[in-house]
GROMACS .gro file of C-alpha atoms in nm:
model
  473
    1UNK     CA    1  12.400  -7.998   2.998
    2UNK     CA    2  12.125  -7.752   3.113
    3UNK     CA    3  11.834  -7.925   3.295
    4UNK     CA    4  11.468  -7.822   3.286
    5UNK     CA    5  11.486  -7.719   3.646
    6UNK     CA    6  11.754  -7.459   3.576
    7UNK     CA    7  11.569  -7.264   3.301
    8UNK     CA    8  11.410  -6.935   3.349
    9UNK     CA    9  11.037  -6.882   3.337
   10UNK     CA   10  11.071  -6.696   3.008
   11UNK     CA   11  11.269  -6.986   2.854
   12UNK     CA   12  11.008  -7.228   2.987
   13UNK     CA   13  10.716  -7.034   2.837
   14UNK     CA   14  10.894  -7.017   2.498
   15UNK     CA   15  10.979  -7.386   2.511
   16UNK     CA   16  10.615  -7.471   2.583
   17UNK     CA   17  10.510  -7.268   2.283
   18UNK     CA   18  10.759  -7.432   2.062
   19UNK     CA   19  10.684  -7.784   2.178
   20UNK     CA   20  11.036  -7.848   2.314
   21UNK     CA   21  10.897  -7.970   2.645
   22UNK     CA   22  10.582  -7.970   2.841
   23UNK     CA   23  10.441  -7.821   3.171
   24UNK     CA   24  10.431  -8.169   3.319
   25UNK     CA   25  10.797  -8.231   3.234
   26UNK     CA   26  10.894  -7.886   3.387
   27UNK     CA   27  10.697  -7.920   3.695
   28UNK     CA   28  10.814  -8.270   3.757
   29UNK     CA   29  11.177  -8.147   3.714
   30UNK     CA   30  11.102  -7.861   3.970
   31UNK     CA   31  10.952  -8.098   4.228
   32UNK     CA   32  11.232  -8.355   4.191
   33UNK     CA   33  11.496  -8.083   4.254
   34UNK     CA   34  11.286  -7.955   4.551
   35UNK     CA   35  11.274  -8.299   4.702
   36UNK     CA   36  11.635  -8.370   4.657
   37UNK     CA   37  11.763  -8.049   4.811
   38UNK     CA   38  11.503  -8.003   5.089
   39UNK     CA   39  11.687  -8.233   5.337
   40UNK     CA   40  11.996  -7.996   5.290
   41UNK     CA   41  11.847  -7.654   5.299
   42UNK     CA   42  11.498  -7.689   5.444
   43UNK     CA   43  11.347  -7.428   5.198
   44UNK     CA   44  10.988  -7.567   5.203
   45UNK     CA   45  10.718  -7.588   5.477
   46UNK     CA   46  10.521  -7.828   5.234
   47UNK     CA   47  10.538  -7.959   4.875
   48UNK     CA   48  10.229  -8.017   4.671
   49UNK     CA   49  10.333  -8.271   4.412
   50UNK     CA   50   9.997  -8.419   4.335
   51UNK     CA   51   9.825  -8.086   4.307
   52UNK     CA   52  10.114  -7.940   4.100
   53UNK     CA   53  10.112  -8.237   3.850
   54UNK     CA   54   9.741  -8.208   3.821
   55UNK     CA   55   9.757  -7.841   3.748
   56UNK     CA   56  10.044  -7.899   3.508
   57UNK     CA   57   9.837  -8.145   3.310
   58UNK     CA   58   9.566  -7.890   3.272
   59UNK     CA   59   9.816  -7.648   3.150
   60UNK     CA   60   9.937  -7.881   2.898
   61UNK     CA   61   9.588  -7.931   2.765
   62UNK     CA   62   9.539  -7.563   2.734
   63UNK     CA   63   9.867  -7.523   2.546
   64UNK     CA   64   9.786  -7.808   2.309
   65UNK     CA   65   9.465  -7.646   2.233
   66UNK     CA   66   9.627  -7.305   2.171
   67UNK     CA   67   9.446  -7.138   2.455
   68UNK     CA   68   9.709  -7.067   2.728
   69UNK     CA   69   9.563  -6.873   3.035
   70UNK     CA   70   9.853  -6.642   3.018
   71UNK     CA   71  10.243  -6.608   2.984
   72UNK     CA   72  10.296  -6.810   3.304
   73UNK     CA   73  10.070  -7.101   3.213
   74UNK     CA   74  10.259  -7.421   3.337
   75UNK     CA   75  10.543  -7.230   3.489
   76UNK     CA   76  10.637  -7.362   3.856
   77UNK     CA   77  10.610  -7.115   4.127
   78UNK     CA   78  10.668  -7.115   4.510
   79UNK     CA   79  10.500  -6.896   4.765
   80UNK     CA   80  10.633  -6.776   5.095
   81UNK     CA   81  10.432  -6.911   5.389
   82UNK     CA   82  10.321  -6.560   5.501
   83UNK     CA   83  10.113  -6.523   5.183
   84UNK     CA   84   9.762  -6.685   5.177
   85UNK     CA   85   9.717  -6.973   4.923
   86UNK     CA   86   9.383  -7.148   4.939
   87UNK     CA   87   9.370  -7.519   4.991
   88UNK     CA   88   9.641  -7.534   5.264
   89UNK     CA   89   9.743  -7.359   5.589
   90UNK     CA   90   9.960  -7.054   5.598
   91UNK     CA   91  10.123  -7.105   5.926
   92UNK     CA   92  10.376  -6.811   5.927
   93UNK     CA   93  10.654  -7.009   6.084
   94UNK     CA   94  10.461  -7.007   6.419
   95UNK     CA   95  10.333  -7.270   6.654
   96UNK     CA   96  10.059  -7.026   6.757
   97UNK     CA   97   9.870  -7.050   6.420
   98UNK     CA   98   9.607  -7.314   6.402
   99UNK     CA   99   9.633  -7.537   6.096
  100UNK     CA  100   9.290  -7.690   6.127
  101UNK     CA  101   9.080  -7.383   6.017
  102UNK     CA  102   8.937  -7.281   5.675
  103UNK     CA  103   9.201  -7.190   5.423
  104UNK     CA  104   8.989  -7.093   5.132
  105UNK     CA  105   9.121  -6.765   5.006
  106UNK     CA  106   9.418  -6.660   4.783
  107UNK     CA  107   9.604  -6.346   4.851
  108UNK     CA  108   9.590  -6.104   4.549
  109UNK     CA  109   9.940  -6.195   4.405
  110UNK     CA  110   9.840  -6.568   4.426
  111UNK     CA  111   9.509  -6.518   4.259
  112UNK     CA  112   9.662  -6.334   3.967
  113UNK     CA  113   9.912  -6.624   3.918
  114UNK     CA  114   9.637  -6.874   3.949
  115UNK     CA  115   9.438  -6.688   3.673
  116UNK     CA  116   9.740  -6.703   3.448
  117UNK     CA  117   9.772  -7.090   3.504
  118UNK     CA  118  10.092  -7.080   3.708
  119UNK     CA  119  10.159  -7.400   3.893
  120UNK     CA  120  10.215  -7.380   4.275
  121UNK     CA  121  10.455  -7.656   4.376
  122UNK     CA  122  10.483  -7.556   4.748
  123UNK     CA  123  10.516  -7.305   5.037
  124UNK     CA  124  10.849  -7.169   5.142
  125UNK     CA  125  10.994  -7.114   5.482
  126UNK     CA  126  10.983  -6.789   5.691
  127UNK     CA  127  11.098  -6.679   6.036
  128UNK     CA  128  10.800  -6.662   6.296
  129UNK     CA  129  10.574  -6.395   6.149
  130UNK     CA  130  10.864  -6.282   5.910
  131UNK     CA  131  11.002  -6.067   6.194
  132UNK     CA  132  11.377  -6.082   6.104
  133UNK     CA  133  11.637  -6.102   5.846
  134UNK     CA  134  11.723  -6.474   5.867
  135UNK     CA  135  11.501  -6.762   5.819
  136UNK     CA  136  11.454  -6.995   6.115
  137UNK     CA  137  11.150  -7.061   6.331
  138UNK     CA  138  11.019  -7.267   6.610
  139UNK     CA  139  10.785  -7.441   6.376
  140UNK     CA  140  10.997  -7.536   6.065
  141UNK     CA  141  11.355  -7.507   6.195
  142UNK     CA  142  11.660  -7.353   6.014
  143UNK     CA  143  11.680  -7.273   5.637
  144UNK     CA  144  12.045  -7.311   5.496
  145UNK     CA  145  12.216  -7.141   5.218
  146UNK     CA  146  12.232  -7.300   4.883
  147UNK     CA  147  12.595  -7.238   4.854
  148UNK     CA  148  12.672  -7.367   5.212
  149UNK     CA  149  12.383  -7.512   5.417
  150UNK     CA  150  12.575  -7.419   5.741
  151UNK     CA  151  12.526  -7.053   5.658
  152UNK     CA  152  12.202  -6.855   5.662
  153UNK     CA  153  11.990  -6.799   5.343
  154UNK     CA  154  11.896  -6.471   5.490
  155UNK     CA  155  11.531  -6.360   5.536
  156UNK     CA  156  11.270  -6.326   5.599
  157UNK     CA  157  11.202  -6.478   5.242
  158UNK     CA  158  11.492  -6.725   5.272
  159UNK     CA  159  11.307  -7.031   5.162
  160UNK     CA  160  11.195  -6.871   4.850
  161UNK     CA  161  11.546  -6.736   4.754
  162UNK     CA  162  11.694  -7.082   4.827
  163UNK     CA  163  11.422  -7.248   4.615
  164UNK     CA  164  11.494  -7.028   4.311
  165UNK     CA  165  11.869  -7.065   4.356
  166UNK     CA  166  11.847  -7.445   4.347
  167UNK     CA  167  11.600  -7.468   4.056
  168UNK     CA  168  11.305  -7.566   4.268
  169UNK     CA  169  11.086  -7.327   4.058
  170UNK     CA  170  11.221  -7.032   3.872
  171UNK     CA  171  10.974  -6.785   4.041
  172UNK     CA  172  10.889  -6.722   4.404
  173UNK     CA  173  10.664  -6.490   4.572
  174UNK     CA  174  10.824  -6.314   4.887
  175UNK     CA  175  10.749  -6.021   5.119
  176UNK     CA  176  10.977  -5.741   5.210
  177UNK     CA  177  10.930  -5.512   5.509
  178UNK     CA  178  11.284  -5.429   5.587
  179UNK     CA  179  11.493  -5.610   5.326
  180UNK     CA  180  11.318  -5.949   5.316
  181UNK     CA  181  11.339  -6.031   4.955
  182UNK     CA  182  11.674  -5.848   4.899
  183UNK     CA  183  11.869  -5.989   5.196
  184UNK     CA  184  11.811  -6.354   5.096
  185UNK     CA  185  11.864  -6.266   4.704
  186UNK     CA  186  12.202  -6.120   4.796
  187UNK     CA  187  12.302  -6.421   5.027
  188UNK     CA  188  12.166  -6.684   4.776
  189UNK     CA  189  12.270  -6.529   4.449
  190UNK     CA  190  11.931  -6.461   4.287
  191UNK     CA  191  11.736  -6.153   4.167
  192UNK     CA  192  11.471  -5.988   4.387
  193UNK     CA  193  11.276  -5.675   4.357
  194UNK     CA  194  11.086  -5.483   4.628
  195UNK     CA  195  10.840  -5.275   4.420
  196UNK     CA  196  10.707  -4.939   4.491
  197UNK     CA  197  10.459  -4.978   4.780
  198UNK     CA  198  10.122  -5.050   4.667
  199UNK     CA  199  10.223  -5.177   4.317
  200UNK     CA  200  10.155  -5.523   4.404
  201UNK     CA  201   9.835  -5.540   4.626
  202UNK     CA  202   9.861  -5.711   4.959
  203UNK     CA  203   9.584  -5.877   5.154
  204UNK     CA  204   9.553  -5.933   5.437
  205UNK     CA  205   9.701  -5.592   5.524
  206UNK     CA  206  10.038  -5.643   5.702
  207UNK     CA  207  10.067  -5.557   6.072
  208UNK     CA  208  10.374  -5.378   5.963
  209UNK     CA  209  10.157  -5.138   5.777
  210UNK     CA  210  10.305  -4.957   5.475
  211UNK     CA  211  10.659  -5.099   5.532
  212UNK     CA  212  10.570  -5.431   5.389
  213UNK     CA  213  10.573  -5.518   5.021
  214UNK     CA  214  10.514  -5.833   4.797
  215UNK     CA  215  10.780  -5.884   4.552
  216UNK     CA  216  10.942  -6.132   4.316
  217UNK     CA  217  11.243  -6.354   4.366
  218UNK     CA  218  11.358  -6.492   4.035
  219UNK     CA  219  11.656  -6.611   3.834
  220UNK     CA  220  11.708  -6.278   3.659
  221UNK     CA  221  11.546  -5.934   3.610
  222UNK     CA  222  11.356  -6.046   3.302
  223UNK     CA  223  11.174  -6.321   3.503
  224UNK     CA  224  11.109  -6.060   3.765
  225UNK     CA  225  10.932  -5.833   3.492
  226UNK     CA  226  10.730  -6.119   3.379
  227UNK     CA  227  10.613  -6.192   3.730
  228UNK     CA  228  10.545  -5.824   3.793
  229UNK     CA  229  10.318  -5.809   3.490
  230UNK     CA  230  10.115  -6.085   3.637
  231UNK     CA  231  10.083  -5.963   3.995
  232UNK     CA  232  10.067  -5.588   3.968
  233UNK     CA  233   9.692  -5.586   3.875
  234UNK     CA  234   9.460  -5.400   4.110
  235UNK     CA  235   9.260  -5.576   4.383
  236UNK     CA  236   8.994  -5.419   4.583
  237UNK     CA  237   9.093  -5.591   4.908
  238UNK     CA  238   9.397  -5.359   4.937
  239UNK     CA  239   9.279  -5.006   5.016
  240UNK     CA  240   9.639  -4.873   4.952
  241UNK     CA  241   9.702  -5.041   4.606
  242UNK     CA  242   9.820  -4.816   4.325
  243UNK     CA  243   9.567  -4.925   4.056
  244UNK     CA  244   9.629  -5.029   3.700
  245UNK     CA  245   9.976  -5.052   3.563
  246UNK     CA  246  10.079  -4.836   3.263
  247UNK     CA  247  10.255  -5.063   3.023
  248UNK     CA  248  10.411  -5.400   3.049
  249UNK     CA  249  10.742  -5.426   3.254
  250UNK     CA  250  10.876  -5.697   3.012
  251UNK     CA  251  10.825  -5.465   2.720
  252UNK     CA  252  11.005  -5.180   2.910
  253UNK     CA  253  11.306  -5.397   2.976
  254UNK     CA  254  11.488  -5.302   2.628
  255UNK     CA  255  11.494  -4.921   2.701
  256UNK     CA  256  11.823  -4.752   2.713
  257UNK     CA  257  12.059  -4.728   3.015
  258UNK     CA  258  12.287  -4.472   2.831
  259UNK     CA  259  12.236  -4.140   2.970
  260UNK     CA  260  12.093  -4.254   3.308
  261UNK     CA  261  12.221  -4.046   3.605
  262UNK     CA  262  12.350  -4.302   3.857
  263UNK     CA  263  12.469  -4.218   4.201
  264UNK     CA  264  12.715  -4.473   4.368
  265UNK     CA  265  12.709  -4.471   4.738
  266UNK     CA  266  12.958  -4.734   4.888
  267UNK     CA  267  12.819  -4.690   5.235
  268UNK     CA  268  12.524  -4.435   5.219
  269UNK     CA  269  12.771  -4.206   5.386
  270UNK     CA  270  12.754  -4.397   5.712
  271UNK     CA  271  13.013  -4.582   5.925
  272UNK     CA  272  12.952  -4.914   5.779
  273UNK     CA  273  13.242  -5.169   5.757
  274UNK     CA  274  13.172  -5.294   5.413
  275UNK     CA  275  13.394  -5.610   5.331
  276UNK     CA  276  13.665  -5.543   5.080
  277UNK     CA  277  13.542  -5.829   4.856
  278UNK     CA  278  13.191  -5.688   4.868
  279UNK     CA  279  13.299  -5.330   4.787
  280UNK     CA  280  13.517  -5.446   4.501
  281UNK     CA  281  13.232  -5.664   4.348
  282UNK     CA  282  12.990  -5.369   4.374
  283UNK     CA  283  13.237  -5.128   4.221
  284UNK     CA  284  13.277  -5.361   3.915
  285UNK     CA  285  12.902  -5.357   3.874
  286UNK     CA  286  12.900  -4.973   3.878
  287UNK     CA  287  13.177  -4.973   3.627
  288UNK     CA  288  12.956  -5.200   3.396
  289UNK     CA  289  12.683  -4.939   3.409
  290UNK     CA  290  12.934  -4.669   3.318
  291UNK     CA  291  13.049  -4.881   3.032
  292UNK     CA  292  12.672  -4.897   2.917
  293UNK     CA  293  12.668  -4.524   2.889
  294UNK     CA  294  12.526  -4.430   3.240
  295UNK     CA  295  12.665  -4.113   3.388
  296UNK     CA  296  12.810  -4.243   3.716
  297UNK     CA  297  12.905  -4.016   4.008
  298UNK     CA  298  13.019  -4.130   4.362
  299UNK     CA  299  12.795  -3.940   4.586
  300UNK     CA  300  12.599  -4.010   4.908
  301UNK     CA  301  12.234  -3.905   4.962
  302UNK     CA  302  12.315  -3.734   5.278
  303UNK     CA  303  12.045  -3.904   5.484
  304UNK     CA  304  12.064  -4.016   5.866
  305UNK     CA  305  12.033  -4.376   5.952
  306UNK     CA  306  11.658  -4.413   6.037
  307UNK     CA  307  11.706  -4.742   6.242
  308UNK     CA  308  11.542  -4.615   6.555
  309UNK     CA  309  11.244  -4.495   6.389
  310UNK     CA  310  11.232  -4.825   6.194
  311UNK     CA  311  11.248  -5.021   6.512
  312UNK     CA  312  10.964  -4.816   6.646
  313UNK     CA  313  10.751  -4.897   6.348
  314UNK     CA  314  10.861  -5.263   6.317
  315UNK     CA  315  10.865  -5.369   6.680
  316UNK     CA  316  10.524  -5.205   6.751
  317UNK     CA  317  10.388  -5.395   6.445
  318UNK     CA  318  10.506  -5.736   6.554
  319UNK     CA  319  10.376  -5.641   6.908
  320UNK     CA  320  10.035  -5.592   6.750
  321UNK     CA  321  10.054  -5.942   6.584
  322UNK     CA  322  10.097  -6.127   6.898
  323UNK     CA  323   9.860  -5.898   7.113
  324UNK     CA  324   9.564  -6.134   7.085
  325UNK     CA  325   9.759  -6.433   7.204
  326UNK     CA  326   9.711  -6.558   7.562
  327UNK     CA  327  10.017  -6.609   7.790
  328UNK     CA  328  10.018  -6.994   7.712
  329UNK     CA  329  10.042  -6.916   7.340
  330UNK     CA  330  10.313  -6.645   7.392
  331UNK     CA  331  10.538  -6.915   7.557
  332UNK     CA  332  10.534  -7.087   7.226
  333UNK     CA  333  10.697  -6.778   7.047
  334UNK     CA  334  11.074  -6.767   6.971
  335UNK     CA  335  11.240  -6.608   7.284
  336UNK     CA  336  11.392  -6.320   7.080
  337UNK     CA  337  11.061  -6.252   6.932
  338UNK     CA  338  10.903  -6.228   7.271
  339UNK     CA  339  11.162  -5.974   7.378
  340UNK     CA  340  11.109  -5.760   7.070
  341UNK     CA  341  10.724  -5.781   7.122
  342UNK     CA  342  10.769  -5.651   7.478
  343UNK     CA  343  10.980  -5.356   7.350
  344UNK     CA  344  10.729  -5.280   7.077
  345UNK     CA  345  10.437  -5.279   7.329
  346UNK     CA  346  10.623  -5.007   7.539
  347UNK     CA  347  10.601  -4.755   7.255
  348UNK     CA  348  10.342  -4.488   7.279
  349UNK     CA  349  10.124  -4.342   7.001
  350UNK     CA  350  10.350  -4.023   7.028
  351UNK     CA  351  10.649  -4.249   6.973
  352UNK     CA  352  10.486  -4.388   6.667
  353UNK     CA  353  10.397  -4.059   6.526
  354UNK     CA  354  10.756  -3.928   6.586
  355UNK     CA  355  10.883  -4.229   6.388
  356UNK     CA  356  10.645  -4.132   6.108
  357UNK     CA  357  10.794  -3.786   6.114
  358UNK     CA  358  11.138  -3.928   6.052
  359UNK     CA  359  10.999  -4.149   5.777
  360UNK     CA  360  10.823  -3.853   5.591
  361UNK     CA  361  11.147  -3.647   5.628
  362UNK     CA  362  11.345  -3.931   5.473
  363UNK     CA  363  11.096  -3.964   5.183
  364UNK     CA  364  11.115  -3.602   5.109
  365UNK     CA  365  11.505  -3.621   5.115
  366UNK     CA  366  11.507  -3.917   4.876
  367UNK     CA  367  11.263  -3.754   4.659
  368UNK     CA  368  11.480  -3.448   4.626
  369UNK     CA  369  11.788  -3.675   4.563
  370UNK     CA  370  11.613  -3.852   4.273
  371UNK     CA  371  11.552  -3.516   4.101
  372UNK     CA  372  11.916  -3.525   4.023
  373UNK     CA  373  11.994  -3.898   4.006
  374UNK     CA  374  11.773  -4.174   3.842
  375UNK     CA  375  11.931  -4.452   4.028
  376UNK     CA  376  12.111  -4.496   4.357
  377UNK     CA  377  12.350  -4.796   4.374
  378UNK     CA  378  12.475  -4.947   4.703
  379UNK     CA  379  12.586  -5.283   4.824
  380UNK     CA  380  12.273  -5.495   4.915
  381UNK     CA  381  12.461  -5.617   5.234
  382UNK     CA  382  12.803  -5.517   5.362
  383UNK     CA  383  12.865  -5.876   5.430
  384UNK     CA  384  12.807  -6.233   5.277
  385UNK     CA  385  12.614  -6.514   5.439
  386UNK     CA  386  12.700  -6.597   5.808
  387UNK     CA  387  12.637  -6.891   6.040
  388UNK     CA  388  12.280  -7.031   6.006
  389UNK     CA  389  12.062  -7.034   6.312
  390UNK     CA  390  12.160  -6.689   6.468
  391UNK     CA  391  12.001  -6.344   6.422
  392UNK     CA  392  12.328  -6.162   6.399
  393UNK     CA  393  12.687  -6.282   6.309
  394UNK     CA  394  12.880  -6.394   6.619
  395UNK     CA  395  13.130  -6.138   6.741
  396UNK     CA  396  12.959  -5.863   6.541
  397UNK     CA  397  12.844  -5.663   6.840
  398UNK     CA  398  12.492  -5.627   6.689
  399UNK     CA  399  12.184  -5.676   6.906
  400UNK     CA  400  11.921  -5.711   6.634
  401UNK     CA  401  11.927  -5.815   6.264
  402UNK     CA  402  11.899  -5.443   6.142
  403UNK     CA  403  12.256  -5.399   6.260
  404UNK     CA  404  12.416  -5.593   5.973
  405UNK     CA  405  12.164  -5.491   5.694
  406UNK     CA  406  12.186  -5.101   5.712
  407UNK     CA  407  12.121  -5.065   5.337
  408UNK     CA  408  11.792  -5.228   5.293
  409UNK     CA  409  11.539  -5.101   5.548
  410UNK     CA  410  11.565  -4.724   5.477
  411UNK     CA  411  11.394  -4.788   5.129
  412UNK     CA  412  11.101  -4.962   5.302
  413UNK     CA  413  11.065  -4.637   5.498
  414UNK     CA  414  11.047  -4.440   5.171
  415UNK     CA  415  10.850  -4.699   4.986
  416UNK     CA  416  11.089  -4.681   4.685
  417UNK     CA  417  11.161  -4.970   4.436
  418UNK     CA  418  11.481  -5.156   4.518
  419UNK     CA  419  11.627  -5.456   4.355
  420UNK     CA  420  11.921  -5.682   4.435
  421UNK     CA  421  12.105  -5.884   4.194
  422UNK     CA  422  12.436  -6.094   4.213
  423UNK     CA  423  12.761  -5.929   4.125
  424UNK     CA  424  13.029  -6.185   4.217
  425UNK     CA  425  13.127  -6.428   4.500
  426UNK     CA  426  13.363  -6.385   4.789
  427UNK     CA  427  13.666  -6.611   4.874
  428UNK     CA  428  13.445  -6.873   5.014
  429UNK     CA  429  13.239  -6.878   4.706
  430UNK     CA  430  12.948  -6.709   4.870
  431UNK     CA  431  12.727  -6.457   4.663
  432UNK     CA  432  12.762  -6.081   4.680
  433UNK     CA  433  12.456  -5.856   4.587
  434UNK     CA  434  12.445  -5.499   4.434
  435UNK     CA  435  12.133  -5.294   4.512
  436UNK     CA  436  11.970  -5.063   4.263
  437UNK     CA  437  11.730  -4.807   4.405
  438UNK     CA  438  11.491  -4.586   4.199
  439UNK     CA  439  11.248  -4.309   4.276
  440UNK     CA  440  10.899  -4.403   4.375
  441UNK     CA  441  10.709  -4.552   4.073
  442UNK     CA  442  11.043  -4.598   3.888
  443UNK     CA  443  11.006  -4.980   3.906
  444UNK     CA  444  11.037  -5.025   3.524
  445UNK     CA  445  11.367  -4.826   3.533
  446UNK     CA  446  11.507  -5.049   3.803
  447UNK     CA  447  11.425  -5.360   3.621
  448UNK     CA  448  11.567  -5.206   3.298
  449UNK     CA  449  11.898  -5.120   3.453
  450UNK     CA  450  11.918  -5.460   3.626
  451UNK     CA  451  11.844  -5.638   3.303
  452UNK     CA  452  12.113  -5.451   3.129
  453UNK     CA  453  12.356  -5.556   3.406
  454UNK     CA  454  12.274  -5.913   3.342
  455UNK     CA  455  12.357  -5.874   2.973
  456UNK     CA  456  12.713  -5.770   3.084
  457UNK     CA  457  12.779  -6.096   3.264
  458UNK     CA  458  12.833  -5.923   3.586
  459UNK     CA  459  12.561  -6.157   3.744
  460UNK     CA  460  12.723  -6.474   3.621
  461UNK     CA  461  12.827  -6.656   3.930
  462UNK     CA  462  12.882  -7.030   3.978
  463UNK     CA  463  12.576  -7.246   4.048
  464UNK     CA  464  12.543  -7.400   4.394
  465UNK     CA  465  12.721  -7.727   4.435
  466UNK     CA  466  12.399  -7.882   4.560
  467UNK     CA  467  12.262  -7.860   4.203
  468UNK     CA  468  12.541  -8.057   4.054
  469UNK     CA  469  12.577  -8.329   4.329
  470UNK     CA  470  12.370  -8.635   4.222
  471UNK     CA  471  12.248  -8.687   4.583
  472UNK     CA  472  12.224  -8.318   4.668
  473UNK     CA  473  12.510  -8.336   4.909
   0.00000   0.00000   0.00000
């Protein structure tokens, strides 16, 4: 029997309208699920049960009066602990952030959700300052994978992905500077979208500059469209925001997939050892697009791996984050983070500008590529979730997290919309993700294609065992 905690946001909203169940019941179910699974996966930095239930009661009154604040009124939402949410601290996974200061401002995405009556049930875990592709921090410890808590949930939005996978709220706000919503979506078997840069306003501005995006992690593409409709409105605090959206993302989900020009690139043309199980699952997803009438061609975009340029931009950004800290505070940082910050501090302005030259050239190349192809399809990750608590898989030979996630950070460099959705599981029952990449501003197209794939059943994977177990074990 399907439980309230396992319903999508769209299904909850429809159920509220029909009087099948109430926001209080749905929020209570999400909180109960969160409390049950938290000891096993450590997805939350804090839960706000009293505040959430009070907000749910207010939603219930509005719905009963026929005056809902918006389509998300009464829907449980979680927020990554990088994103400001008034009323409590945003500690960013670091022992260097003071909790006892004023926390009286919402980030733009949180403010838009609050206006719609969404119910915030808690903040989710992140690595320290969201610097890497797995989720563990000196402050909050290790976040485990819903399918095997001894494996990583991915990162840096790992807590949000685990929460969605386990039914602790159908919607979660994450951030993505190099794959940080798509990596955990792939590892945890949920949907995530990194929108076109600026589509969702960000404040405060990220130290990673225009690499960083705010994006949804959800149960499916339709829920992501619903969330995007709420959070894509303009906000004057973000000088680089794109302004008002033309049309509803939800209303554009039903457009045709037939006739789309799809480029399938198994490795981006690089020497990447994609696991055979991953390659086969992604190939099946591509075949489903062809069955839907898309014109699929196996072709690489003929781009060079921009990893060194990405490192220059990323490591100098994180070095800037810790620059104001004194030596005593720096000793509280994760050791690997201190190493990366030292590397970032050695880059010169000319190094940074050279990296920007690489970035701009890559953007032009992908812009030209999308003159021919509407979508690019790749694996989200060449691997599935590995041991929790380490930055790179043991024995992989990689030094930094970017080594095992080559298909995500290039599209932060180019600012394109990119989504990950599940397309199968491996022999250990761990989720596999497929990535859909569109031209800049083609967010609605990416969501439409992903929604169509959900309709084929390709994303139907088993639920985590933690959901079924009465004690969450």
